[in-house]
Amino acid sequence: MKTQVKAGELKELLCTWFLALNLVLPTSYFQPYMGNHRKFIFVCNGSDCKGEGCKELGKEIKELTQSGHNKGKFKIIKTKCMDFCKSAPVVIYHNEVIKKADIAHVKKKIEH
Ligand code: FES
């Protein structure tokens, strides 16, 4: 006789197991796998920014943030229009609007 576990029950079981593991193991155990802090990089994907190459810029930023010592430290968020269309493409990093952004400029900001 087969025992079937429904998806909802399995999810609940895994959550309970993970919570129990979280209580037993110190937070530092998880740090190699899950960074506590990630810096957010917002890349506008509105129509004007698309026209100015935001998709290519987004790919370059992704490559930059996934290589070497940057790996796991950043989270890239694609946004809708941020109302800076005349300055497209627009990137926001660390509460700073980077207008007419290019990869060199973003790289400089990230590394400082
Ligand atoms: S489309 Fe990017 S700021 Fe408007």
Short mmCIF file of N, CA and C and ligand atoms in Angstrom, two decimals:
data_model
loop_
_atom_site.label_atom_id
_atom_site.label_comp_id
_atom_site.label_asym_id
_atom_site.label_seq_id
_atom_site.Cartn_x
_atom_site.Cartn_y
_atom_site.Cartn_z
N MET A 1 0.83 -1.18 0.00
CA MET A 1 0.00 0.00 0.00
C MET A 1 0.88 1.25 0.00
N LYS A 2 0.62 2.14 -0.96
CA LYS A 2 1.42 3.37 -1.07
C LYS A 2 0.90 4.45 -0.12
N THR A 3 1.84 5.20 0.42
CA THR A 3 1.47 6.35 1.22
C THR A 3 1.70 7.60 0.38
N GLN A 4 0.66 8.33 0.14
CA GLN A 4 0.81 9.55 -0.66
C GLN A 4 0.82 10.78 0.24
N VAL A 5 1.75 11.66 -0.05
CA VAL A 5 1.84 12.92 0.68
C VAL A 5 1.42 14.02 -0.28
N LYS A 6 0.47 14.80 0.14
CA LYS A 6 0.02 15.91 -0.69
C LYS A 6 1.06 17.02 -0.67
N ALA A 7 1.06 17.82 -1.73
CA ALA A 7 2.04 18.91 -1.86
C ALA A 7 2.00 19.85 -0.66
N GLY A 8 0.81 20.21 -0.20
CA GLY A 8 0.67 21.12 0.94
C GLY A 8 1.25 20.53 2.20
N GLU A 9 1.01 19.23 2.41
CA GLU A 9 1.54 18.57 3.60
C GLU A 9 3.07 18.49 3.54
N LEU A 10 3.58 18.22 2.34
CA LEU A 10 5.03 18.14 2.17
C LEU A 10 5.68 19.49 2.47
N LYS A 11 5.08 20.55 1.95
CA LYS A 11 5.59 21.90 2.18
C LYS A 11 5.60 22.22 3.68
N GLU A 12 4.50 21.88 4.35
CA GLU A 12 4.38 22.12 5.78
C GLU A 12 5.43 21.33 6.56
N LEU A 13 5.63 20.08 6.14
CA LEU A 13 6.63 19.23 6.78
C LEU A 13 8.03 19.79 6.61
N LEU A 14 8.34 20.24 5.40
CA LEU A 14 9.67 20.80 5.13
C LEU A 14 9.88 22.09 5.92
N CYS A 15 8.83 22.93 6.00
CA CYS A 15 8.94 24.19 6.76
C CYS A 15 9.19 23.89 8.23
N THR A 16 8.47 22.94 8.77
CA THR A 16 8.64 22.57 10.18
C THR A 16 10.05 22.06 10.42
N TRP A 17 10.51 21.21 9.50
CA TRP A 17 11.86 20.65 9.62
C TRP A 17 12.91 21.75 9.55
N PHE A 18 12.73 22.68 8.61
CA PHE A 18 13.68 23.77 8.46
C PHE A 18 13.69 24.66 9.70
N LEU A 19 12.49 24.97 10.25
CA LEU A 19 12.41 25.78 11.46
C LEU A 19 13.10 25.10 12.63
N ALA A 20 12.88 23.80 12.76
CA ALA A 20 13.52 23.05 13.83
C ALA A 20 15.04 23.09 13.68
N LEU A 21 15.50 22.95 12.44
CA LEU A 21 16.93 22.99 12.16
C LEU A 21 17.50 24.37 12.50
N ASN A 22 16.72 25.40 12.20
CA ASN A 22 17.11 26.78 12.49
C ASN A 22 17.29 27.00 13.98
N LEU A 23 16.45 26.34 14.80
CA LEU A 23 16.52 26.51 16.25
C LEU A 23 17.74 25.78 16.82
N VAL A 24 18.10 24.68 16.20
CA VAL A 24 19.18 23.85 16.71
C VAL A 24 20.54 24.40 16.28
N LEU A 25 20.64 24.78 15.01
CA LEU A 25 21.93 25.23 14.50
C LEU A 25 22.08 26.74 14.62
N PRO A 26 23.29 27.22 14.89
CA PRO A 26 23.48 28.67 14.96
C PRO A 26 23.35 29.29 13.57
N THR A 27 23.02 30.57 13.53
CA THR A 27 22.84 31.27 12.26
C THR A 27 24.09 31.17 11.39
N SER A 28 25.25 31.16 12.05
CA SER A 28 26.51 31.13 11.29
C SER A 28 26.63 29.86 10.43
N TYR A 29 25.88 28.81 10.82
CA TYR A 29 25.91 27.58 10.03
C TYR A 29 25.39 27.82 8.62
N PHE A 30 24.40 28.71 8.53
CA PHE A 30 23.75 28.95 7.23
C PHE A 30 24.46 30.02 6.41
N GLN A 31 25.31 30.81 7.02
CA GLN A 31 25.90 31.95 6.33
C GLN A 31 26.66 31.60 5.06
N PRO A 32 27.39 30.48 4.99
CA PRO A 32 28.03 30.18 3.71
C PRO A 32 27.02 29.97 2.59
N TYR A 33 25.80 29.59 2.95
CA TYR A 33 24.80 29.29 1.92
C TYR A 33 23.88 30.46 1.64
N MET A 34 23.55 31.20 2.69
CA MET A 34 22.59 32.30 2.55
C MET A 34 23.20 33.55 3.16
N GLY A 35 23.55 34.51 2.34
CA GLY A 35 24.10 35.75 2.86
C GLY A 35 23.05 36.49 3.64
N ASN A 36 23.43 37.10 4.73
CA ASN A 36 22.47 37.85 5.54
C ASN A 36 22.08 39.16 4.88
N HIS A 37 23.04 39.80 4.27
CA HIS A 37 22.78 41.10 3.68
C HIS A 37 23.15 41.09 2.21
N ARG A 38 22.23 41.55 1.42
CA ARG A 38 22.51 41.75 0.00
C ARG A 38 22.22 43.19 -0.33
N LYS A 39 23.03 43.71 -1.19
CA LYS A 39 22.80 45.08 -1.64
C LYS A 39 21.94 45.02 -2.88
N PHE A 40 20.94 45.87 -2.89
CA PHE A 40 20.00 45.85 -4.00
C PHE A 40 20.44 46.81 -5.10
N ILE A 41 20.33 46.33 -6.32
CA ILE A 41 20.59 47.17 -7.49
C ILE A 41 19.31 47.17 -8.31
N PHE A 42 18.72 48.34 -8.45
CA PHE A 42 17.47 48.45 -9.20
C PHE A 42 17.80 48.92 -10.61
N VAL A 43 17.37 48.13 -11.58
CA VAL A 43 17.61 48.48 -12.99
C VAL A 43 16.25 48.72 -13.64
N CYS A 44 16.08 49.93 -14.16
CA CYS A 44 14.81 50.27 -14.79
C CYS A 44 14.66 49.49 -16.10
N ASN A 45 13.50 48.93 -16.28
CA ASN A 45 13.20 48.20 -17.52
C ASN A 45 11.99 48.82 -18.23
N GLY A 46 11.80 50.11 -18.01
CA GLY A 46 10.72 50.82 -18.70
C GLY A 46 11.06 50.98 -20.17
N SER A 47 10.11 51.48 -20.94
CA SER A 47 10.29 51.51 -22.39
C SER A 47 11.44 52.42 -22.84
N ASP A 48 11.59 53.58 -22.23
CA ASP A 48 12.69 54.48 -22.63
C ASP A 48 14.05 53.88 -22.27
N CYS A 49 14.13 53.26 -21.13
CA CYS A 49 15.39 52.63 -20.73
C CYS A 49 15.70 51.42 -21.62
N LYS A 50 14.65 50.70 -22.02
CA LYS A 50 14.87 49.59 -22.95
C LYS A 50 15.45 50.11 -24.25
N GLY A 51 14.92 51.24 -24.71
CA GLY A 51 15.43 51.85 -25.94
C GLY A 51 16.88 52.28 -25.82
N GLU A 52 17.32 52.52 -24.59
CA GLU A 52 18.71 52.96 -24.38
C GLU A 52 19.61 51.81 -23.91
N GLY A 53 19.11 50.60 -23.97
CA GLY A 53 19.98 49.45 -23.72
C GLY A 53 20.02 48.94 -22.29
N CYS A 54 18.92 49.06 -21.56
CA CYS A 54 18.94 48.60 -20.16
C CYS A 54 19.06 47.07 -20.06
N LYS A 55 18.55 46.36 -21.06
CA LYS A 55 18.63 44.89 -20.98
C LYS A 55 20.09 44.45 -21.03
N GLU A 56 20.85 45.04 -21.94
CA GLU A 56 22.28 44.71 -22.05
C GLU A 56 23.01 45.12 -20.77
N LEU A 57 22.66 46.30 -20.27
CA LEU A 57 23.28 46.79 -19.03
C LEU A 57 22.96 45.84 -17.87
N GLY A 58 21.71 45.39 -17.82
CA GLY A 58 21.31 44.45 -16.76
C GLY A 58 22.13 43.17 -16.82
N LYS A 59 22.36 42.67 -18.03
CA LYS A 59 23.16 41.44 -18.18
C LYS A 59 24.60 41.68 -17.72
N GLU A 60 25.14 42.84 -18.08
CA GLU A 60 26.51 43.16 -17.67
C GLU A 60 26.62 43.29 -16.15
N ILE A 61 25.60 43.91 -15.55
CA ILE A 61 25.61 44.05 -14.08
C ILE A 61 25.51 42.67 -13.44
N LYS A 62 24.68 41.81 -14.03
CA LYS A 62 24.53 40.46 -13.50
C LYS A 62 25.86 39.70 -13.55
N GLU A 63 26.56 39.80 -14.69
CA GLU A 63 27.87 39.15 -14.81
C GLU A 63 28.85 39.71 -13.78
N LEU A 64 28.81 41.03 -13.62
CA LEU A 64 29.71 41.69 -12.67
C LEU A 64 29.45 41.22 -11.24
N THR A 65 28.17 41.10 -10.89
CA THR A 65 27.83 40.76 -9.51
C THR A 65 27.89 39.26 -9.22
N GLN A 66 28.08 38.48 -10.25
CA GLN A 66 28.17 37.03 -10.02
C GLN A 66 29.59 36.50 -10.14
N SER A 67 30.52 37.41 -10.28
CA SER A 67 31.90 36.97 -10.46
C SER A 67 32.75 37.33 -9.24
N GLY A 68 33.76 36.52 -9.00
CA GLY A 68 34.75 36.78 -7.96
C GLY A 68 34.18 37.07 -6.59
N HIS A 69 34.72 38.08 -5.95
CA HIS A 69 34.32 38.40 -4.57
C HIS A 69 32.94 39.03 -4.48
N ASN A 70 32.34 39.41 -5.61
CA ASN A 70 30.99 40.01 -5.60
C ASN A 70 29.89 38.97 -5.49
N LYS A 71 30.24 37.73 -5.71
CA LYS A 71 29.23 36.67 -5.78
C LYS A 71 28.40 36.59 -4.49
N GLY A 72 27.07 36.61 -4.66
CA GLY A 72 26.16 36.47 -3.53
C GLY A 72 25.95 37.72 -2.70
N LYS A 73 26.56 38.83 -3.10
CA LYS A 73 26.44 40.05 -2.30
C LYS A 73 25.38 40.99 -2.82
N PHE A 74 24.90 40.74 -4.02
CA PHE A 74 23.98 41.69 -4.63
C PHE A 74 22.72 41.00 -5.12
N LYS A 75 21.65 41.77 -5.15
CA LYS A 75 20.39 41.31 -5.74
C LYS A 75 19.95 42.35 -6.74
N ILE A 76 19.75 41.90 -7.97
CA ILE A 76 19.33 42.83 -9.02
C ILE A 76 17.81 42.77 -9.14
N ILE A 77 17.20 43.94 -9.09
CA ILE A 77 15.75 44.05 -9.21
C ILE A 77 15.43 44.83 -10.47
N LYS A 78 14.66 44.21 -11.35
CA LYS A 78 14.20 44.92 -12.54
C LYS A 78 12.93 45.68 -12.16
N THR A 79 12.89 46.95 -12.52
CA THR A 79 11.73 47.75 -12.15
C THR A 79 10.99 48.25 -13.39
N LYS A 80 9.82 48.80 -13.14
CA LYS A 80 9.11 49.51 -14.20
C LYS A 80 9.71 50.91 -14.25
N CYS A 81 9.12 51.75 -15.04
CA CYS A 81 9.63 53.11 -15.21
C CYS A 81 9.76 53.81 -13.86
N MET A 82 10.93 54.46 -13.64
CA MET A 82 11.17 55.15 -12.38
C MET A 82 11.05 56.65 -12.53
N ASP A 83 10.53 57.08 -13.67
CA ASP A 83 10.25 58.49 -13.92
C ASP A 83 11.51 59.35 -14.06
N PHE A 84 12.57 58.75 -14.57
CA PHE A 84 13.77 59.51 -14.92
C PHE A 84 14.08 59.29 -16.40
N CYS A 85 13.04 59.20 -17.20
CA CYS A 85 13.16 58.73 -18.58
C CYS A 85 14.17 59.52 -19.41
N LYS A 86 14.27 60.81 -19.17
CA LYS A 86 15.21 61.63 -19.96
C LYS A 86 16.66 61.24 -19.69
N SER A 87 16.88 60.54 -18.60
CA SER A 87 18.25 60.15 -18.23
C SER A 87 18.49 58.66 -18.41
N ALA A 88 17.70 58.03 -19.27
CA ALA A 88 17.79 56.58 -19.46
C ALA A 88 19.15 56.17 -20.04
N PRO A 89 19.63 54.98 -19.69
CA PRO A 89 19.11 54.01 -18.74
C PRO A 89 19.42 54.39 -17.29
N VAL A 90 18.54 54.01 -16.41
CA VAL A 90 18.64 54.43 -15.02
C VAL A 90 18.87 53.21 -14.11
N VAL A 91 19.81 53.38 -13.19
CA VAL A 91 20.08 52.34 -12.19
C VAL A 91 20.08 53.02 -10.82
N ILE A 92 19.50 52.37 -9.85
CA ILE A 92 19.58 52.89 -8.48
C ILE A 92 20.40 51.93 -7.65
N TYR A 93 21.43 52.47 -7.04
CA TYR A 93 22.28 51.66 -6.17
C TYR A 93 22.56 52.46 -4.91
N HIS A 94 22.32 51.85 -3.77
CA HIS A 94 22.61 52.48 -2.48
C HIS A 94 21.96 53.85 -2.37
N ASN A 95 20.67 53.92 -2.68
CA ASN A 95 19.87 55.15 -2.62
C ASN A 95 20.38 56.25 -3.54
N GLU A 96 21.16 55.90 -4.53
CA GLU A 96 21.67 56.90 -5.47
C GLU A 96 21.17 56.56 -6.86
N VAL A 97 20.62 57.55 -7.52
CA VAL A 97 20.16 57.36 -8.90
C VAL A 97 21.35 57.56 -9.83
N ILE A 98 21.67 56.53 -10.59
CA ILE A 98 22.75 56.64 -11.57
C ILE A 98 22.08 56.88 -12.92
N LYS A 99 22.19 58.11 -13.40
CA LYS A 99 21.56 58.48 -14.65
C LYS A 99 22.51 58.21 -15.81
N LYS A 100 21.93 57.90 -16.97
CA LYS A 100 22.69 57.53 -18.16
C LYS A 100 23.77 56.51 -17.78
N ALA A 101 23.30 55.50 -17.08
CA ALA A 101 24.21 54.51 -16.49
C ALA A 101 24.90 53.68 -17.56
N ASP A 102 26.15 53.36 -17.30
CA ASP A 102 26.87 52.37 -18.10
C ASP A 102 27.61 51.46 -17.12
N ILE A 103 28.11 50.37 -17.63
CA ILE A 103 28.69 49.36 -16.74
C ILE A 103 29.90 49.89 -15.98
N ALA A 104 30.68 50.77 -16.61
CA ALA A 104 31.86 51.31 -15.93
C ALA A 104 31.44 52.14 -14.70
N HIS A 105 30.38 52.92 -14.89
CA HIS A 105 29.90 53.77 -13.80
C HIS A 105 29.34 52.91 -12.66
N VAL A 106 28.54 51.91 -13.03
CA VAL A 106 27.95 51.03 -12.01
C VAL A 106 29.05 50.27 -11.28
N LYS A 107 30.02 49.78 -12.03
CA LYS A 107 31.16 49.04 -11.43
C LYS A 107 31.89 49.91 -10.41
N LYS A 108 32.12 51.16 -10.80
CA LYS A 108 32.82 52.10 -9.91
C LYS A 108 32.03 52.29 -8.61
N LYS A 109 30.72 52.43 -8.73
CA LYS A 109 29.87 52.62 -7.54
C LYS A 109 29.86 51.38 -6.66
N ILE A 110 29.78 50.22 -7.29
CA ILE A 110 29.72 48.97 -6.52
C ILE A 110 31.00 48.72 -5.75
N GLU A 111 32.11 49.06 -6.36
CA GLU A 111 33.41 48.74 -5.74
C GLU A 111 33.87 49.77 -4.72
N HIS A 112 33.07 50.82 -4.53
CA HIS A 112 33.43 51.81 -3.50
C HIS A 112 32.48 51.75 -2.33
S1 FES B 1 11.76 54.12 -18.64
FE1 FES B 1 13.38 54.07 -17.23
S2 FES B 1 13.00 55.80 -16.05
FE2 FES B 1 11.31 55.78 -17.37
#
